[in-house]
N, CA and C atoms as an extended XYZ file, in Angstrom:
462
Properties=species:S:1:pos:R:3:atomname:S:1:resname:S:1:resid:I:1 pbc="F F F"
N        21.527       70.628       80.723 N   MET     1
C        22.770       69.984       80.369 CA  MET     1
C        23.695       70.121       81.560 C   MET     1
N        24.410       69.064       81.911 N   SER     2
C        25.375       69.090       83.007 CA  SER     2
C        26.632       69.810       82.561 C   SER     2
N        27.328       70.402       83.541 N   SER     3
C        28.580       71.052       83.187 CA  SER     3
C        29.671       69.997       83.073 C   SER     3
N        30.675       70.223       82.214 N   PRO     4
C        31.722       69.212       82.030 CA  PRO     4
C        32.585       69.095       83.283 C   PRO     4
N        33.109       67.910       83.502 N   PHE     5
C        34.001       67.640       84.609 CA  PHE     5
C        35.380       67.381       84.029 C   PHE     5
N        36.344       68.155       84.455 N   ILE     6
C        37.705       67.996       83.946 CA  ILE     6
C        38.629       67.732       85.134 C   ILE     6
N        39.461       66.701       85.023 N   ALA     7
C        40.393       66.364       86.104 CA  ALA     7
C        41.815       66.435       85.575 C   ALA     7
N        42.674       67.099       86.323 N   ALA     8
C        44.089       67.170       85.935 CA  ALA     8
C        44.832       66.004       86.578 C   ALA     8
N        45.821       65.439       85.854 N   GLN     9
C        46.624       64.353       86.385 CA  GLN     9
C        48.066       64.834       86.518 C   GLN     9
N        48.861       64.112       87.343 N   ASP    10
C        50.245       64.510       87.608 CA  ASP    10
C        51.141       64.396       86.387 C   ASP    10
N        50.817       63.576       85.398 N   ASN    11
C        51.715       63.366       84.271 CA  ASN    11
C        51.493       64.395       83.158 C   ASN    11
N        51.004       65.559       83.509 N   ASN    12
C        50.756       66.668       82.590 CA  ASN    12
C        49.719       66.338       81.517 C   ASN    12
N        49.026       65.233       81.666 N   GLY    13
C        47.935       64.907       80.744 CA  GLY    13
C        46.626       65.408       81.332 C   GLY    13
N        45.619       65.496       80.519 N   ILE    14
C        44.311       65.929       80.991 CA  ILE    14
C        43.306       64.860       80.628 C   ILE    14
N        42.478       64.512       81.576 N   SER    15
C        41.410       63.555       81.358 CA  SER    15
C        40.092       64.321       81.502 C   SER    15
N        39.195       64.111       80.604 N   ALA    16
C        37.921       64.833       80.669 CA  ALA    16
C        36.762       63.858       80.594 C   ALA    16
N        35.753       64.140       81.378 N   GLN    17
C        34.519       63.374       81.341 CA  GLN    17
C        33.384       64.386       81.212 C   GLN    17
N        32.599       64.235       80.184 N   VAL    18
C        31.500       65.170       79.948 CA  VAL    18
C        30.186       64.402       80.005 C   VAL    18
N        29.332       64.812       80.920 N   ASN    19
C        27.995       64.222       81.003 CA  ASN    19
C        27.036       65.115       80.234 C   ASN    19
N        26.321       64.535       79.296 N   VAL    20
C        25.391       65.296       78.469 CA  VAL    20
C        24.005       64.694       78.615 C   VAL    20
N        23.032       65.577       78.806 N   SER    21
C        21.653       65.099       78.822 CA  SER    21
C        20.824       66.024       77.955 C   SER    21
N        19.786       65.478       77.371 N   ALA    22
C        18.915       66.276       76.513 CA  ALA    22
C        17.480       65.861       76.757 C   ALA    22
N        16.610       66.824       76.644 N   GLU    23
C        15.186       66.544       76.754 CA  GLU    23
C        14.574       66.844       75.392 C   GLU    23
N        13.948       65.846       74.787 N   ILE    24
C        13.332       66.020       73.477 CA  ILE    24
C        11.896       66.492       73.684 C   ILE    24
N        11.557       67.605       73.090 N   ILE    25
C        10.216       68.159       73.211 CA  ILE    25
C         9.582       68.167       71.827 C   ILE    25
N         8.425       67.568       71.730 N   GLN    26
C         7.696       67.573       70.470 CA  GLN    26
C         7.246       69.003       70.170 C   GLN    26
N         7.238       69.364       68.932 N   SER    27
C         6.837       70.718       68.567 CA  SER    27
C         5.325       70.801       68.410 C   SER    27
N         4.832       72.013       68.518 N   ILE    28
C         3.422       72.311       68.281 CA  ILE    28
C         3.381       73.347       67.171 C   ILE    28
N         2.588       73.086       66.156 N   GLU    29
C         2.449       74.015       65.051 CA  GLU    29
C         1.098       74.711       65.184 C   GLU    29
N         1.084       76.021       64.986 N   LEU    30
C        -0.148       76.789       65.043 CA  LEU    30
C        -0.395       77.379       63.666 C   LEU    30
N        -1.466       76.944       63.028 N   ILE    31
C        -1.784       77.352       61.654 CA  ILE    31
C        -2.937       78.353       61.685 C   ILE    31
N        -2.727       79.537       61.119 N   THR    32
C        -3.808       80.512       61.010 CA  THR    32
C        -4.557       80.251       59.711 C   THR    32
N        -5.837       79.920       59.825 N   VAL    33
C        -6.667       79.641       58.664 CA  VAL    33
C        -7.357       80.925       58.201 C   VAL    33
N        -7.953       81.662       59.145 N   ASN    34
C        -8.617       82.938       58.846 CA  ASN    34
C        -8.262       83.963       59.907 C   ASN    34
N        -7.994       85.194       59.495 N   SER    35
C        -7.784       86.285       60.433 CA  SER    35
C        -9.143       86.829       60.872 C   SER    35
N        -9.170       87.453       62.039 N   MET    36
C       -10.398       88.055       62.527 CA  MET    36
C       -10.719       89.298       61.697 C   MET    36
N       -12.000       89.493       61.421 N   ARG    37
C       -12.445       90.646       60.649 CA  ARG    37
C       -13.459       91.432       61.466 C   ARG    37
N       -13.340       92.768       61.444 N   PHE    38
C       -14.275       93.623       62.177 CA  PHE    38
C       -15.326       94.241       61.280 C   PHE    38
N       -14.955       94.601       60.076 N   GLY    39
C       -15.859       95.370       59.234 CA  GLY    39
C       -15.812       96.826       59.664 C   GLY    39
N       -16.701       97.622       59.139 N   ASN    40
C       -16.723       99.048       59.460 CA  ASN    40
C       -17.656       99.313       60.629 C   ASN    40
N       -17.268      100.271       61.464 N   ALA    41
C       -18.128      100.688       62.567 CA  ALA    41
C       -19.102      101.742       62.059 C   ALA    41
N       -20.315      101.690       62.557 N   ASN    42
C       -21.327      102.678       62.200 CA  ASN    42
C       -21.206      103.903       63.098 C   ASN    42
N       -21.596      105.095       62.615 N   PRO    43
C       -21.555      106.286       63.460 CA  PRO    43
C       -22.357      106.056       64.743 C   PRO    43
N       -21.772      106.451       65.863 N   GLY    44
C       -22.432      106.287       67.155 CA  GLY    44
C       -22.273      104.914       67.775 C   GLY    44
N       -21.683      103.971       67.044 N   GLN    45
C       -21.483      102.627       67.591 CA  GLN    45
C       -20.432      102.693       68.688 C   GLN    45
N       -20.728      102.131       69.848 N   ARG    46
C       -19.830      102.226       71.006 CA  ARG    46
C       -18.848      101.061       71.119 C   ARG    46
N       -19.194       99.942       70.492 N   GLU    47
C       -18.355       98.760       70.650 CA  GLU    47
C       -18.520       97.850       69.445 C   GLU    47
N       -17.442       97.163       69.115 N   ILE    48
C       -17.510       96.069       68.147 CA  ILE    48
C       -17.211       94.799       68.935 C   ILE    48
N       -18.061       93.795       68.740 N   TYR    49
C       -17.865       92.529       69.435 CA  TYR    49
C       -17.900       91.394       68.416 C   TYR    49
N       -16.870       90.564       68.443 N   VAL    50
C       -16.800       89.371       67.605 CA  VAL    50
C       -16.846       88.178       68.555 C   VAL    50
N       -17.948       87.434       68.521 N   ASN    51
C       -18.119       86.289       69.397 CA  ASN    51
C       -17.356       85.097       68.820 C   ASN    51
N       -16.398       84.534       69.571 N   PRO    52
C       -15.597       83.437       69.015 CA  PRO    52
C       -16.389       82.141       68.835 C   PRO    52
N       -17.560       82.040       69.464 N   ILE    53
C       -18.335       80.807       69.380 CA  ILE    53
C       -19.284       80.801       68.183 C   ILE    53
N       -19.777       81.991       67.774 N   ASN    54
C       -20.765       81.947       66.705 CA  ASN    54
C       -20.605       82.993       65.606 C   ASN    54
N       -19.569       83.804       65.655 N   SER    55
C       -19.403       84.834       64.628 CA  SER    55
C       -18.579       84.322       63.450 C   SER    55
N       -19.075       84.593       62.250 N   LEU    56
C       -18.313       84.239       61.056 CA  LEU    56
C       -17.083       85.125       60.887 C   LEU    56
N       -16.993       86.223       61.659 N   ASN    57
C       -15.845       87.130       61.595 CA  ASN    57
C       -14.711       86.722       62.536 C   ASN    57
N       -14.918       85.677       63.329 N   ALA    58
C       -13.880       85.226       64.264 CA  ALA    58
C       -12.678       84.697       63.495 C   ALA    58
N       -11.496       84.885       64.062 N   GLY    59
C       -10.301       84.265       63.507 CA  GLY    59
C       -10.350       82.770       63.763 C   GLY    59
N        -9.668       82.004       62.932 N   PHE    60
C        -9.693       80.544       63.066 CA  PHE    60
C        -8.278       80.010       62.943 C   PHE    60
N        -7.868       79.202       63.932 N   MET    61
C        -6.526       78.626       63.966 CA  MET    61
C        -6.623       77.141       64.297 C   MET    61
N        -5.622       76.405       63.859 N   ILE    62
C        -5.534       74.991       64.195 CA  ILE    62
C        -4.178       74.749       64.860 C   ILE    62
N        -4.218       74.192       66.069 N   ALA    63
C        -2.994       73.773       66.750 CA  ALA    63
C        -2.774       72.305       66.411 C   ALA    63
N        -1.560       71.972       65.979 N   VAL    64
C        -1.225       70.597       65.599 CA  VAL    64
C        -0.066       70.130       66.477 C   VAL    64
N        -0.278       69.008       67.150 N   GLY    65
C         0.751       68.492       68.047 CA  GLY    65
C         0.647       66.979       68.182 C   GLY    65
N         1.100       66.476       69.302 N   THR    66
C         1.103       65.040       69.573 CA  THR    66
C        -0.324       64.569       69.882 C   THR    66
N        -0.816       63.542       69.176 N   PRO    67
C        -2.167       63.047       69.430 CA  PRO    67
C        -2.401       62.728       70.907 C   PRO    67
N        -3.536       63.185       71.418 N   ASP    68
C        -4.010       62.940       72.784 CA  ASP    68
C        -3.153       63.578       73.875 C   ASP    68
N        -2.152       64.362       73.521 N   ALA    69
C        -1.302       65.008       74.527 CA  ALA    69
C        -2.032       66.198       75.141 C   ALA    69
N        -1.722       66.474       76.400 N   GLU    70
C        -2.297       67.629       77.084 CA  GLU    70
C        -1.380       68.836       76.922 C   GLU    70
N        -1.983       70.016       76.892 N   PHE    71
C        -1.216       71.248       76.775 CA  PHE    71
C        -1.922       72.367       77.512 C   PHE    71
N        -1.195       73.442       77.693 N   ARG    72
C        -1.762       74.665       78.268 CA  ARG    72
C        -1.651       75.760       77.239 C   ARG    72
N        -2.630       76.636       77.259 N   LEU    73
C        -2.700       77.722       76.304 CA  LEU    73
C        -2.657       79.028       77.074 C   LEU    73
N        -1.871       79.989       76.596 N   ASN    74
C        -1.749       81.263       77.279 CA  ASN    74
C        -1.724       82.381       76.244 C   ASN    74
N        -2.295       83.516       76.587 N   TYR    75
C        -2.301       84.686       75.708 CA  TYR    75
C        -2.542       85.928       76.543 C   TYR    75
N        -2.170       87.076       75.994 N   LEU    76
C        -2.465       88.342       76.658 CA  LEU    76
C        -3.881       88.739       76.273 C   LEU    76
N        -4.776       88.903       77.258 N   PRO    77
C        -6.173       89.168       76.922 CA  PRO    77
C        -6.419       90.574       76.367 C   PRO    77
N        -5.519       91.499       76.611 N   GLU    78
C        -5.679       92.844       76.070 CA  GLU    78
C        -4.470       93.223       75.233 C   GLU    78
N        -4.763       93.753       74.053 N   ARG    79
C        -3.694       94.210       73.157 CA  ARG    79
C        -4.084       95.560       72.591 C   ARG    79
N        -3.062       96.319       72.265 N   GLU    80
C        -3.283       97.636       71.692 CA  GLU    80
C        -3.277       97.545       70.171 C   GLU    80
N        -4.313       98.113       69.558 N   LEU    81
C        -4.373       98.220       68.104 CA  LEU    81
C        -3.924       99.625       67.746 C   LEU    81
N        -3.091       99.754       66.724 N   THR    82
C        -2.511      101.037       66.339 CA  THR    82
C        -3.112      101.507       65.024 C   THR    82
N        -3.412      102.801       64.969 N   GLN    83
C        -3.943      103.397       63.749 CA  GLN    83
C        -2.868      103.333       62.669 C   GLN    83
N        -3.229      102.852       61.487 N   ILE    84
C        -2.260      102.662       60.414 CA  ILE    84
C        -1.674      103.986       59.935 C   ILE    84
N        -2.515      104.988       59.717 N   ASP    85
C        -2.043      106.284       59.215 CA  ASP    85
C        -2.178      107.375       60.269 C   ASP    85
N        -1.760      107.086       61.485 N   GLY    86
C        -1.867      108.076       62.555 CA  GLY    86
C        -1.265      107.569       63.843 C   GLY    86
N        -1.571      108.266       64.930 N   ASN    87
C        -0.989      107.915       66.222 CA  ASN    87
C        -2.001      107.370       67.217 C   ASN    87
N        -3.255      107.237       66.825 N   ALA    88
C        -4.298      106.791       67.747 CA  ALA    88
C        -4.164      105.297       68.030 C   ALA    88
N        -4.689      104.888       69.165 N   THR    89
C        -4.698      103.475       69.538 CA  THR    89
C        -6.074      103.096       70.082 C   THR    89
N        -6.366      101.824       70.019 N   LEU    90
C        -7.562      101.234       70.614 CA  LEU    90
C        -7.126      100.017       71.412 C   LEU    90
N        -7.834       99.736       72.493 N   THR    91
C        -7.540       98.540       73.274 CA  THR    91
C        -8.539       97.452       72.902 C   THR    91
N        -8.019       96.320       72.522 N   PHE    92
C        -8.858       95.184       72.139 CA  PHE    92
C        -8.750       94.120       73.216 C   PHE    92
N        -9.885       93.621       73.696 N   THR    93
C        -9.923       92.550       74.692 CA  THR    93
C       -10.314       91.264       73.986 C   THR    93
N        -9.405       90.309       73.968 N   TYR    94
C        -9.602       89.065       73.234 CA  TYR    94
C       -10.442       88.063       74.011 C   TYR    94
N       -11.180       87.258       73.280 N   GLU    95
C       -11.857       86.072       73.783 CA  GLU    95
C       -11.540       84.959       72.807 C   GLU    95
N       -11.206       83.801       73.334 N   ILE    96
C       -10.957       82.681       72.437 CA  ILE    96
C       -11.783       81.478       72.880 C   ILE    96
N       -12.156       80.677       71.906 N   SER    97
C       -12.856       79.433       72.201 CA  SER    97
C       -12.104       78.302       71.507 C   SER    97
N       -12.291       77.100       72.026 N   GLY    98
C       -11.588       75.966       71.450 CA  GLY    98
C       -12.434       74.714       71.470 C   GLY    98
N       -12.018       73.755       70.647 N   ASN    99
C       -12.760       72.520       70.515 CA  ASN    99
C       -11.829       71.467       69.899 C   ASN    99
N       -11.846       70.239       70.412 N   PRO   100
C       -11.066       69.194       69.761 CA  PRO   100
C       -11.679       68.769       68.417 C   PRO   100
N       -12.922       69.208       68.154 N   GLU   101
C       -13.577       68.951       66.874 CA  GLU   101
C       -13.637       70.251       66.091 C   GLU   101
N       -13.642       70.165       64.782 N   GLU   102
C       -13.717       71.367       63.958 CA  GLU   102
C       -15.174       71.825       63.873 C   GLU   102
N       -15.680       72.331       65.003 N   ASN   103
C       -17.066       72.780       65.094 CA  ASN   103
C       -17.117       74.007       65.994 C   ASN   103
N       -17.174       75.179       65.383 N   GLN   104
C       -17.153       76.439       66.122 CA  GLN   104
C       -18.341       76.557       67.077 C   GLN   104
N       -19.521       76.146       66.653 N   SER   105
C       -20.721       76.352       67.462 CA  SER   105
C       -20.732       75.533       68.751 C   SER   105
N       -19.935       74.473       68.837 N   THR   106
C       -19.857       73.690       70.071 CA  THR   106
C       -18.545       73.947       70.815 C   THR   106
N       -17.783       74.941       70.361 N   SER   107
C       -16.530       75.268       71.063 CA  SER   107
C       -16.871       75.923       72.403 C   SER   107
N       -15.897       75.894       73.317 N   GLU   108
C       -16.115       76.508       74.623 CA  GLU   108
C       -15.099       77.614       74.855 C   GLU   108
N       -15.536       78.660       75.574 N   LEU   109
C       -14.633       79.762       75.885 CA  LEU   109
C       -13.460       79.246       76.697 C   LEU   109
N       -12.263       79.692       76.348 N   LEU   110
C       -11.053       79.297       77.066 CA  LEU   110
C       -10.585       80.486       77.891 C   LEU   110
N       -10.753       80.383       79.176 N   GLU   111
C       -10.316       81.432       80.098 CA  GLU   111
C        -8.841       81.212       80.413 C   GLU   111
N        -8.229       82.223       80.990 N   LEU   112
C        -6.806       82.122       81.341 CA  LEU   112
C        -6.625       81.468       82.708 C   LEU   112
N        -7.206       80.314       82.900 N   ASP   113
C        -7.095       79.628       84.185 CA  ASP   113
C        -6.090       78.489       84.145 C   ASP   113
N        -5.303       78.431       83.069 N   ASN   114
C        -4.243       77.423       82.928 CA  ASN   114
C        -4.734       75.991       83.075 C   ASN   114
N        -5.960       75.732       82.663 N   ARG   115
C        -6.444       74.359       82.739 CA  ARG   115
C        -5.834       73.538       81.609 C   ARG   115
N        -5.884       72.245       81.780 N   ASN   116
C        -5.309       71.357       80.788 CA  ASN   116
C        -6.275       71.168       79.620 C   ASN   116
N        -5.756       71.276       78.425 N   ILE   117
C        -6.511       71.070       77.197 CA  ILE   117
C        -5.837       69.890       76.494 C   ILE   117
N        -6.581       69.175       75.656 N   GLN   118
C        -6.018       67.980       75.044 CA  GLN   118
C        -6.218       67.986       73.535 C   GLN   118
N        -5.155       67.622       72.816 N   PHE   119
C        -5.259       67.409       71.379 CA  PHE   119
C        -6.167       66.207       71.137 C   PHE   119
N        -6.834       66.179       69.984 N   ASN   120
C        -7.660       65.014       69.657 CA  ASN   120
C        -6.762       63.866       69.189 C   ASN   120
N        -7.372       62.764       68.797 N   SER   121
C        -6.593       61.574       68.419 CA  SER   121
C        -5.800       61.777       67.133 C   SER   121
N        -6.110       62.846       66.380 N   GLU   122
C        -5.340       63.182       65.178 CA  GLU   122
C        -4.282       64.248       65.472 C   GLU   122
N        -4.169       64.669       66.735 N   GLY   123
C        -3.182       65.674       67.112 CA  GLY   123
C        -3.602       67.090       66.751 C   GLY   123
N        -4.906       67.351       66.734 N   ARG   124
C        -5.405       68.686       66.373 CA  ARG   124
C        -6.276       69.261       67.481 C   ARG   124
N        -6.266       70.589       67.558 N   TYR   125
C        -7.169       71.326       68.441 CA  TYR   125
C        -7.523       72.616       67.710 C   TYR   125
N        -8.800       72.944       67.652 N   TYR   126
C        -9.301       74.063       66.847 CA  TYR   126
C        -9.588       75.264       67.746 C   TYR   126
N        -9.148       76.435       67.304 N   ILE   127
C        -9.235       77.657       68.112 CA  ILE   127
C        -9.886       78.768       67.287 C   ILE   127
N       -10.854       79.458       67.894 N   TRP   128
C       -11.493       80.615       67.274 CA  TRP   128
C       -11.185       81.838       68.120 C   TRP   128
N       -10.839       82.943       67.467 N   VAL   129
C       -10.416       84.160       68.160 CA  VAL   129
C       -11.420       85.273       67.878 C   VAL   129
N       -11.911       85.880       68.948 N   GLY   130
C       -12.830       87.018       68.858 CA  GLY   130
C       -12.492       88.008       69.960 C   GLY   130
N       -13.444       88.849       70.283 N   GLY   131
C       -13.245       89.799       71.364 CA  GLY   131
C       -14.004       91.081       71.131 C   GLY   131
N       -13.655       92.095       71.939 N   ARG   132
C       -14.371       93.360       71.864 CA  ARG   132
C       -13.423       94.549       71.919 C   ARG   132
N       -13.842       95.607       71.234 N   VAL   133
C       -13.080       96.851       71.238 CA  VAL   133
C       -14.060       97.993       71.496 C   VAL   133
N       -13.678       98.889       72.417 N   ASN   134
C       -14.492      100.047       72.757 CA  ASN   134
C       -14.174      101.167       71.776 C   ASN   134
N       -15.216      101.730       71.149 N   LEU   135
C       -15.040      102.755       70.117 CA  LEU   135
C       -15.428      104.160       70.588 C   LEU   135
N       -15.782      104.329       71.857 N   GLU   136
C       -16.320      105.613       72.326 CA  GLU   136
C       -15.409      106.795       72.036 C   GLU   136
N       -14.119      106.657       72.211 N   ASN   137
C       -13.184      107.767       71.983 CA  ASN   137
C       -12.252      107.492       70.807 C   ASN   137
N       -12.698      106.654       69.886 N   ALA   138
C       -11.843      106.242       68.774 CA  ALA   138
C       -11.765      107.309       67.698 C   ALA   138
N       -10.543      107.545       67.238 N   ALA   139
C       -10.345      108.432       66.084 CA  ALA   139
C       -10.666      107.633       64.826 C   ALA   139
N       -11.265      108.277       63.815 N   PRO   140
C       -11.539      107.559       62.560 CA  PRO   140
C       -10.243      107.042       61.945 C   PRO   140
N       -10.328      105.916       61.269 N   GLY   141
C        -9.152      105.365       60.600 CA  GLY   141
C        -9.149      103.864       60.629 C   GLY   141
N        -8.087      103.306       60.104 N   ASN   142
C        -7.886      101.857       60.083 CA  ASN   142
C        -6.857      101.496       61.144 C   ASN   142
N        -7.116      100.405       61.846 N   TYR   143
C        -6.254       99.973       62.942 CA  TYR   143
C        -5.783       98.549       62.688 C   TYR   143
N        -4.617       98.228       63.236 N   GLU   144
C        -4.110       96.864       63.127 CA  GLU   144
C        -3.348       96.505       64.392 C   GLU   144
N        -3.191       95.210       64.604 N   GLY   145
C        -2.455       94.731       65.766 CA  GLY   145
C        -2.201       93.240       65.627 C   GLY   145
N        -1.409       92.711       66.531 N   ASP   146
C        -1.039       91.302       66.519 CA  ASP   146
C        -1.627       90.602       67.733 C   ASP   146
N        -1.840       89.319       67.593 N   PHE   147
C        -2.315       88.486       68.680 CA  PHE   147
C        -1.416       87.262       68.746 C   PHE   147
N        -0.917       86.967       69.923 N   THR   148
C         0.001       85.841       70.085 CA  THR   148
C        -0.570       84.855       71.093 C   THR   148
N        -0.595       83.595       70.708 N   ILE   149
C        -0.989       82.509       71.594 CA  ILE   149
C         0.250       81.668       71.881 C   ILE   149
N         0.433       81.316       73.131 N   GLU   150
C         1.547       80.465       73.528 CA  GLU   150
C         0.972       79.117       73.958 C   GLU   150
N         1.480       78.054       73.384 N   ILE   151
C         1.000       76.698       73.719 CA  ILE   151
C         2.193       75.863       74.168 C   ILE   151
N         2.038       75.246       75.338 N   ASP   152
C         3.108       74.418       75.892 CA  ASP   152
C         2.557       73.058       76.321 C   ASP   152
N         3.296       72.010       76.021 N   TYR   153
C         2.929       70.685       76.525 CA  TYR   153
C         3.038       70.679       78.039 C   TYR   153
N         2.226       69.843       78.657 N   ILE   154
C         2.283       69.704       80.119 CA  ILE   154
C         3.175       68.532       80.458 C   ILE   154
């Protein structure tokens, strides 16, 4: 937005000219259909891995925006999971896959290379969320955490 321009005149009156500009940005809605599920770890298990391309435990989201528009997707690949009834933490490394069709098995891994992704002709893009967590030094208990995806039009 431009700053207002105000000019004073000799007759003690004030004349003002305000230039206003706006940029309209279409919104993008991100719908969580299913949260990611880990299940229980077995004794001695060193890692839990949820493959976003073929695991039924992967989280599932739908991005809804302008049909055929390009966008960029960004997320923090590592997040800390916190023990619900304690002070322990685990580090979770996320992997996400996406597809303009609602078909997880043909989705492709989305790396953080800021490449352009495109909504389909209905304005949808399908996202599956998985990843891995190292359990070698994990304290027993239940853990939780949040995952945030940022989507911006190009």
